[in-house]
Tab-separated table of C-alpha atoms in Angstrom:
chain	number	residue	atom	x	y	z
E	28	UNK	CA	107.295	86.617	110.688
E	29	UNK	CA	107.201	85.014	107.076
E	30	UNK	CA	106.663	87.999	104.609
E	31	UNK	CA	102.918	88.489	103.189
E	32	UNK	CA	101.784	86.644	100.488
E	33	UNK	CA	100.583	89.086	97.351
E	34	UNK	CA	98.743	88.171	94.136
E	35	UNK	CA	99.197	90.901	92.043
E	36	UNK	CA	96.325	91.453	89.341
E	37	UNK	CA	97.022	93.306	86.202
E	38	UNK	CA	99.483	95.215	84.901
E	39	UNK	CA	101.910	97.810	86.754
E	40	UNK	CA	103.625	98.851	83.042
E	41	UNK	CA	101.642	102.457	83.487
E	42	UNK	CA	104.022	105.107	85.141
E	43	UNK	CA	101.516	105.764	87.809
E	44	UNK	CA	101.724	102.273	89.049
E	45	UNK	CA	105.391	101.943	89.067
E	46	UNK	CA	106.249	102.982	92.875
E	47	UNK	CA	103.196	100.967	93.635
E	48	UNK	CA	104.649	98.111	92.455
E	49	UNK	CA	107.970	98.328	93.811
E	50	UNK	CA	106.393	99.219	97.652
E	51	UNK	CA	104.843	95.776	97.021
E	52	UNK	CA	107.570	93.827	96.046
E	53	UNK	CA	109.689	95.551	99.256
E	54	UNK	CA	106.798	94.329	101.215
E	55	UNK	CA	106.231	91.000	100.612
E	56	UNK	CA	106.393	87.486	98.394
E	57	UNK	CA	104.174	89.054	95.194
E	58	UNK	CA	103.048	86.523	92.637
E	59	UNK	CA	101.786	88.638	89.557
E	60	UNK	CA	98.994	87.701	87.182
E	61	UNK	CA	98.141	89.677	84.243
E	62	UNK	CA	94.398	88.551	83.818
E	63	UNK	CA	91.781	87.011	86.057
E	64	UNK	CA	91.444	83.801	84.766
E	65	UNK	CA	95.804	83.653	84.876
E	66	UNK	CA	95.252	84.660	88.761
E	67	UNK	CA	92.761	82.016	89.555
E	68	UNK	CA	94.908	79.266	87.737
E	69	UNK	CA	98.262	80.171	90.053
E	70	UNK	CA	95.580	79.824	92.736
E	71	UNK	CA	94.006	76.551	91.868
E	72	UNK	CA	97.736	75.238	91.026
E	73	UNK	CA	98.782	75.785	94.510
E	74	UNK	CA	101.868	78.480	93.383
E	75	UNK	CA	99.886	81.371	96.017
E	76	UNK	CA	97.741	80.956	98.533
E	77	UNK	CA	97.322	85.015	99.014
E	78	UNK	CA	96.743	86.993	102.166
E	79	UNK	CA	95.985	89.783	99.949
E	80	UNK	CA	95.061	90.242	96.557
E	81	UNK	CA	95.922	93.782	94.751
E	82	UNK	CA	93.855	94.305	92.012
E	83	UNK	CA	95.763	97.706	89.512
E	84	UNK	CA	92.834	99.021	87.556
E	85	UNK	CA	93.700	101.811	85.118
E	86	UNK	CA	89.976	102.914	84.338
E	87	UNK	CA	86.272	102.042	85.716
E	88	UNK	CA	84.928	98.945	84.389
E	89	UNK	CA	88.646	97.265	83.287
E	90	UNK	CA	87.792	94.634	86.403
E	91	UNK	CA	84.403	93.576	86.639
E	92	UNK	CA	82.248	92.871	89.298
E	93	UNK	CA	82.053	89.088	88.487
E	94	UNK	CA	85.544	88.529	87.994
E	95	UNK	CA	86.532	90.211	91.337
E	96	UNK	CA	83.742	87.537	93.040
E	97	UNK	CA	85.711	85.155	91.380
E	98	UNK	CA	88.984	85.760	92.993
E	99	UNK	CA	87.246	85.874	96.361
E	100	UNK	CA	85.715	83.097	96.182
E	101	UNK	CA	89.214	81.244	95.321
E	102	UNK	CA	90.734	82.579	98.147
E	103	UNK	CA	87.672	83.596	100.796
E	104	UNK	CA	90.422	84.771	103.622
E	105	UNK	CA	92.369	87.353	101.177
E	106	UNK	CA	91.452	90.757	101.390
E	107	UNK	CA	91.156	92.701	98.462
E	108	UNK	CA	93.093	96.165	97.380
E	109	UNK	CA	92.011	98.133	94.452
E	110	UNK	CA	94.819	100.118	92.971
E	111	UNK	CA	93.459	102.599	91.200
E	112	UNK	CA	94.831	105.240	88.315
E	113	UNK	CA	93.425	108.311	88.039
E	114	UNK	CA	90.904	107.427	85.428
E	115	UNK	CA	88.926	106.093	88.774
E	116	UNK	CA	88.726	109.106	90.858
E	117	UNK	CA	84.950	109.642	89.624
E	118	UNK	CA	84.163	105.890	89.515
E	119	UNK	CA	82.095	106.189	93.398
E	120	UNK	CA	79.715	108.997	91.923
E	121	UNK	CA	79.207	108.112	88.443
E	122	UNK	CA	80.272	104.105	88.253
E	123	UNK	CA	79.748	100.890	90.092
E	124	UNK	CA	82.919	100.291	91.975
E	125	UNK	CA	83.785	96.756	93.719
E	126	UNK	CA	81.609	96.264	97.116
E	127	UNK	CA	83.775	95.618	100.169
E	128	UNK	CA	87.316	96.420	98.634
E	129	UNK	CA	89.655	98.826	100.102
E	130	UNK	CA	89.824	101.935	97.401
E	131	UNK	CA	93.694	103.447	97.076
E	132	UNK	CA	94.222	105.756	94.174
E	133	UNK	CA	98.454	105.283	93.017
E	134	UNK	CA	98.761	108.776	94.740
E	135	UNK	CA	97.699	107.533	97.875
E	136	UNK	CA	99.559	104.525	98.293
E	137	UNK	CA	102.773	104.659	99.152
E	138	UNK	CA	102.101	106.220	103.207
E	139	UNK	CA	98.764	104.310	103.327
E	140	UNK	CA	100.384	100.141	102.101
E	141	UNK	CA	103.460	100.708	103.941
E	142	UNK	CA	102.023	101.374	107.232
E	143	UNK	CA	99.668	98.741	107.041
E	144	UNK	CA	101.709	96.134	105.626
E	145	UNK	CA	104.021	96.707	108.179
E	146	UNK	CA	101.281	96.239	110.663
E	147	UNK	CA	100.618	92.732	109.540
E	148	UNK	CA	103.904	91.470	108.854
E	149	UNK	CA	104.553	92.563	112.249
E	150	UNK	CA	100.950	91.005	113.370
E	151	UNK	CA	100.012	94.624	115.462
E	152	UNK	CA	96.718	95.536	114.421
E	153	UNK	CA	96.171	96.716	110.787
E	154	UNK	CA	92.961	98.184	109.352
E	155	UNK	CA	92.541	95.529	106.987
E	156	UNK	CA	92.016	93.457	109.501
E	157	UNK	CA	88.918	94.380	110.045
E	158	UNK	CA	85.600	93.074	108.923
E	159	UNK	CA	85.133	93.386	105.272
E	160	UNK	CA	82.056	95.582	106.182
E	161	UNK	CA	83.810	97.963	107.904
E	162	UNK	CA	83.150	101.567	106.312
E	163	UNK	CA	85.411	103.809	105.609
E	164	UNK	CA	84.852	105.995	108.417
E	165	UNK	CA	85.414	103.082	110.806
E	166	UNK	CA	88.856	102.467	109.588
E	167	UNK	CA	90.083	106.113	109.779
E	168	UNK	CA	88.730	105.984	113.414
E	169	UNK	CA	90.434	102.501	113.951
E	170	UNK	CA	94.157	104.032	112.362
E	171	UNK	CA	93.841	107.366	114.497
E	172	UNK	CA	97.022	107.359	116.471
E	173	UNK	CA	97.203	108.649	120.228
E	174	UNK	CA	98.526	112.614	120.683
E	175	UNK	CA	102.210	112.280	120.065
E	176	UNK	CA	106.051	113.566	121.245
E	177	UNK	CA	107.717	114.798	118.492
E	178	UNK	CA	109.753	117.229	118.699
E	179	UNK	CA	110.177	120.737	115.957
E	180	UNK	CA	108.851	123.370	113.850
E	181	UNK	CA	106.716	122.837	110.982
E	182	UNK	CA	106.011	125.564	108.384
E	183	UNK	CA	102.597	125.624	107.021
E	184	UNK	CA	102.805	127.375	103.596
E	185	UNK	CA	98.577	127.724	102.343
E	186	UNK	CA	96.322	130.908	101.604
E	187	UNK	CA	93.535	129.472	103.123
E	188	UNK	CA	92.888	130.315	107.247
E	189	UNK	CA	90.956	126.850	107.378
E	190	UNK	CA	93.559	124.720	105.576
E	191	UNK	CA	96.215	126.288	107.962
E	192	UNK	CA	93.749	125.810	111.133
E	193	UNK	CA	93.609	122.637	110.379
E	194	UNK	CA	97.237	121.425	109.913
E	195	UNK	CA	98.752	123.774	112.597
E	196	UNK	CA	96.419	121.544	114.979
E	197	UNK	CA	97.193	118.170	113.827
E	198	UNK	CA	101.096	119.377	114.199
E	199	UNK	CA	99.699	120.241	118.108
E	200	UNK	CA	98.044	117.041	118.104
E	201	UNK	CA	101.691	115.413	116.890
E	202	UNK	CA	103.757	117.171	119.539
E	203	UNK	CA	105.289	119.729	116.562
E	204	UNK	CA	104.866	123.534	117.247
E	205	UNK	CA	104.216	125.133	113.401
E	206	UNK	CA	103.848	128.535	112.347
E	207	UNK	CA	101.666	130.180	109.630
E	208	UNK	CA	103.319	131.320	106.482
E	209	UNK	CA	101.150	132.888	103.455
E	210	UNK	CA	102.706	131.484	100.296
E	211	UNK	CA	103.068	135.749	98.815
E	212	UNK	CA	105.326	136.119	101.944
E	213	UNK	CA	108.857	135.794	101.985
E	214	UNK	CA	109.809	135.943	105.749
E	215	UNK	CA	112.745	133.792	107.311
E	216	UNK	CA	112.040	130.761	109.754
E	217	UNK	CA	114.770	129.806	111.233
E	218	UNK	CA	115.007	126.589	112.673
E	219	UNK	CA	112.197	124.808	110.553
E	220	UNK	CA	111.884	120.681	111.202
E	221	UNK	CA	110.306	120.303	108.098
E	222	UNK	CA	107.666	122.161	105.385
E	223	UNK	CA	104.183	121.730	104.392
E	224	UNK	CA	103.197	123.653	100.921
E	225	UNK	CA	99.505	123.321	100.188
E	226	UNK	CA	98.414	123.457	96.523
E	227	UNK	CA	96.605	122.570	93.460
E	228	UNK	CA	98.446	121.613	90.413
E	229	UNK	CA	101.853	122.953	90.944
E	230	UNK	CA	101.533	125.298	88.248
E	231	UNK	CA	103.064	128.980	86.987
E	232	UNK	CA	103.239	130.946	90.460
E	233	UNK	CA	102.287	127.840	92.586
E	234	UNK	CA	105.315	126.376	91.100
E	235	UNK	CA	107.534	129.366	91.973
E	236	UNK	CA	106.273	129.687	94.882
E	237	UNK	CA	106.928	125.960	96.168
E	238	UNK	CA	110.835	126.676	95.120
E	239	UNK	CA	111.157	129.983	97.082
E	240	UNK	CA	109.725	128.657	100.059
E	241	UNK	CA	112.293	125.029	99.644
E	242	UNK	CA	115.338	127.638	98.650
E	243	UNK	CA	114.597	130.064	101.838
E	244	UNK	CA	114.015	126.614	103.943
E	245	UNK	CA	116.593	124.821	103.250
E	246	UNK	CA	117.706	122.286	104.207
E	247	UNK	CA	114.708	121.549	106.026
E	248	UNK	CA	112.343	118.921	103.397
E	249	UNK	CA	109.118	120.107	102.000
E	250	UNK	CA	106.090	118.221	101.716
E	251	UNK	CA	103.256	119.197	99.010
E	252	UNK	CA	100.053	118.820	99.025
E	253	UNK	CA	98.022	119.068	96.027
E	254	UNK	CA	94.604	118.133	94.606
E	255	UNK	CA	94.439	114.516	92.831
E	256	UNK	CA	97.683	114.931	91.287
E	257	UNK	CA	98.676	113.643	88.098
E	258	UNK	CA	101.610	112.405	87.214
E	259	UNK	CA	103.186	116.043	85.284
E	260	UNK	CA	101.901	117.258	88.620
E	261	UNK	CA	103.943	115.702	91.003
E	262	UNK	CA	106.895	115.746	89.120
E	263	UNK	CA	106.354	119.462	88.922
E	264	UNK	CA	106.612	119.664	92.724
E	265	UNK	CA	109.706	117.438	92.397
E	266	UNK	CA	111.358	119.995	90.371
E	267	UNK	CA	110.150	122.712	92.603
E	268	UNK	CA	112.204	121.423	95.379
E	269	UNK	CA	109.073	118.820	97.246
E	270	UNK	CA	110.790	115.802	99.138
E	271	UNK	CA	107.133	114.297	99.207
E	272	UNK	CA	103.691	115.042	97.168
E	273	UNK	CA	100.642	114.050	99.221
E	274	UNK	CA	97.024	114.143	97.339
E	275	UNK	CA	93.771	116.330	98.803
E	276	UNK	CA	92.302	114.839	100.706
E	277	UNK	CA	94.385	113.387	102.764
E	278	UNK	CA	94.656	111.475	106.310
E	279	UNK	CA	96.778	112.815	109.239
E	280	UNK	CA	97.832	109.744	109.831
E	281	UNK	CA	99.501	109.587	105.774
E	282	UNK	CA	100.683	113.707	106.604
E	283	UNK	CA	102.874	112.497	109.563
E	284	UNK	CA	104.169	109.181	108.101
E	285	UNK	CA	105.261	111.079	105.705
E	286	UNK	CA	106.960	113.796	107.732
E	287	UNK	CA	108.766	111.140	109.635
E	288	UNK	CA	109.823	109.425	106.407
E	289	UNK	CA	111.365	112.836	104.924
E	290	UNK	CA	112.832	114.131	108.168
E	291	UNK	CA	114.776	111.342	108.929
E	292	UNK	CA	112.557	108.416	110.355
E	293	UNK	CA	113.194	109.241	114.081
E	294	UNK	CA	114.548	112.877	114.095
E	295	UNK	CA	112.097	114.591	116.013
E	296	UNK	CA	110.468	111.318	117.517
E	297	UNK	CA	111.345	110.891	121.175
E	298	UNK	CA	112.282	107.131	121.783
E	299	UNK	CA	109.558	105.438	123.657
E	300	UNK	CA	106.948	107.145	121.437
């Protein structure tokens, strides 16, 4: 299928944007714009007719309300992405965000766009295709996948019972076995598909504690999971030894892309699956 057509609006010059930017321009044909009214003129001129419009907002308020109307109204069929730094995390308690946009923070995006740009360029069903009044529930119900058949061991490195209760059955749920590993302990796994280290900020002990656990693992890849992270935060993990940095909260479905992605694509995936 012809790639997707992307109007990019605003700029992607803030390191937090960067990987966003390049996902998109992997994905499909994007036509950038640095404004609003420069996005509606490559519009009118005929240069994009867009199947989706990305909108990169650095802080609440940068895009109005109006403006966004605007674009839709240009181009009625596009559905429309917010990109959003972390300035934005607070922007559904305290602001007014955009009504009937799809919401991805920069530390959500690359697991979330990938998959569903995939989805359309290979015209399976995506969540975006659904009715811009779908909520956000209904599209996490719509992108649960069916039990799976992987295959390996997955540590799960968190203090917290729940937290471990949690991921140990989504790796059960995934066709993974997993085992429980408090992030004070030092014991051996042998054997170990992959990691997951759960944490806040990456900071001090966190921090040391991420590179014991990828040093005793190895080679086996670690994925992090910490709370909003910023951009000192994942690089911490990166230093620590992390393959990947996932944000709290997260979606199984963005865990186990993920997983796949750092263990290989199909090791551990049965074919068929």
């Amino acid at each position: 299928m012809a790639p997707i057509s992307i109007l990019l609006v605003g700029s992607t010059d803030r390191s937090e944007f960067r990987e966003a930017r390049a996902v998109l321009d992997e994905s499909g044909r994007v036509v950038a714009a640095d404004d609003v009214p420069s996005a509606l003129a490559l519009v009118a001129e005929g240069r994009i007719a867009p199947e989706l419009i990305v909108v990169a907002q650095a802080y609440p308020g940068q895009f109005s309300h109006e403006s966004i109307d605007r674009l839709r109204r240009l181009a009625p069929l596009a559905r429309v992405l917010g990109l959003l730094g972390s300035w934005c995390e607070g922007e559904t308690r305290t602001g007014q965000p955009w009504p009937a946009a799809i919401r991805v923070y920069w530390h959500q995006w690359e697991a979330l766009v990938r998959r569903e740009l995939a989805r359309l360029s290979e015209g399976t069903p995506s969540t975006w295709s659904l009715p811009i009044t779908a909520s956000e529930e209904e599209r996490l119900l719509f992108a649960q996948e069916p039990p799976g058949h992987r295959e390996g061991l997955i540590v799960v490195s968190t203090p917290e019972f729940e937290m471990q209760d949690w991921l140990r059955a989504a790796c059960t749920r995934r066709g993974y076995s997993s085992v429980w590993l408090l992030p004070q302990h030092s014991a051996h796994v042998e054997g170990a598909t992959a990691a997951i280290f759960d944490g806040n900020e990456c900071r001090g002990d966190e921090a040391e504690s991420l590179a014991r656990l990828a040093a005793a693992l190895a080679p086996a890849p670690i994925l992090a999971l910490l709370d909003f992270p910023r951009i000192d935060d994942r690089r911490r993990a990166f230093a620590a030894g992390a393959r990947a940095v996932l944000s709290k909260p997260l979606t199984i479905e963005d865990l186990f892309w993920q997983i796949d992605r750092v263990v290989g694509g199909e090791l551990g995936v049965r074919s068929g699956e």
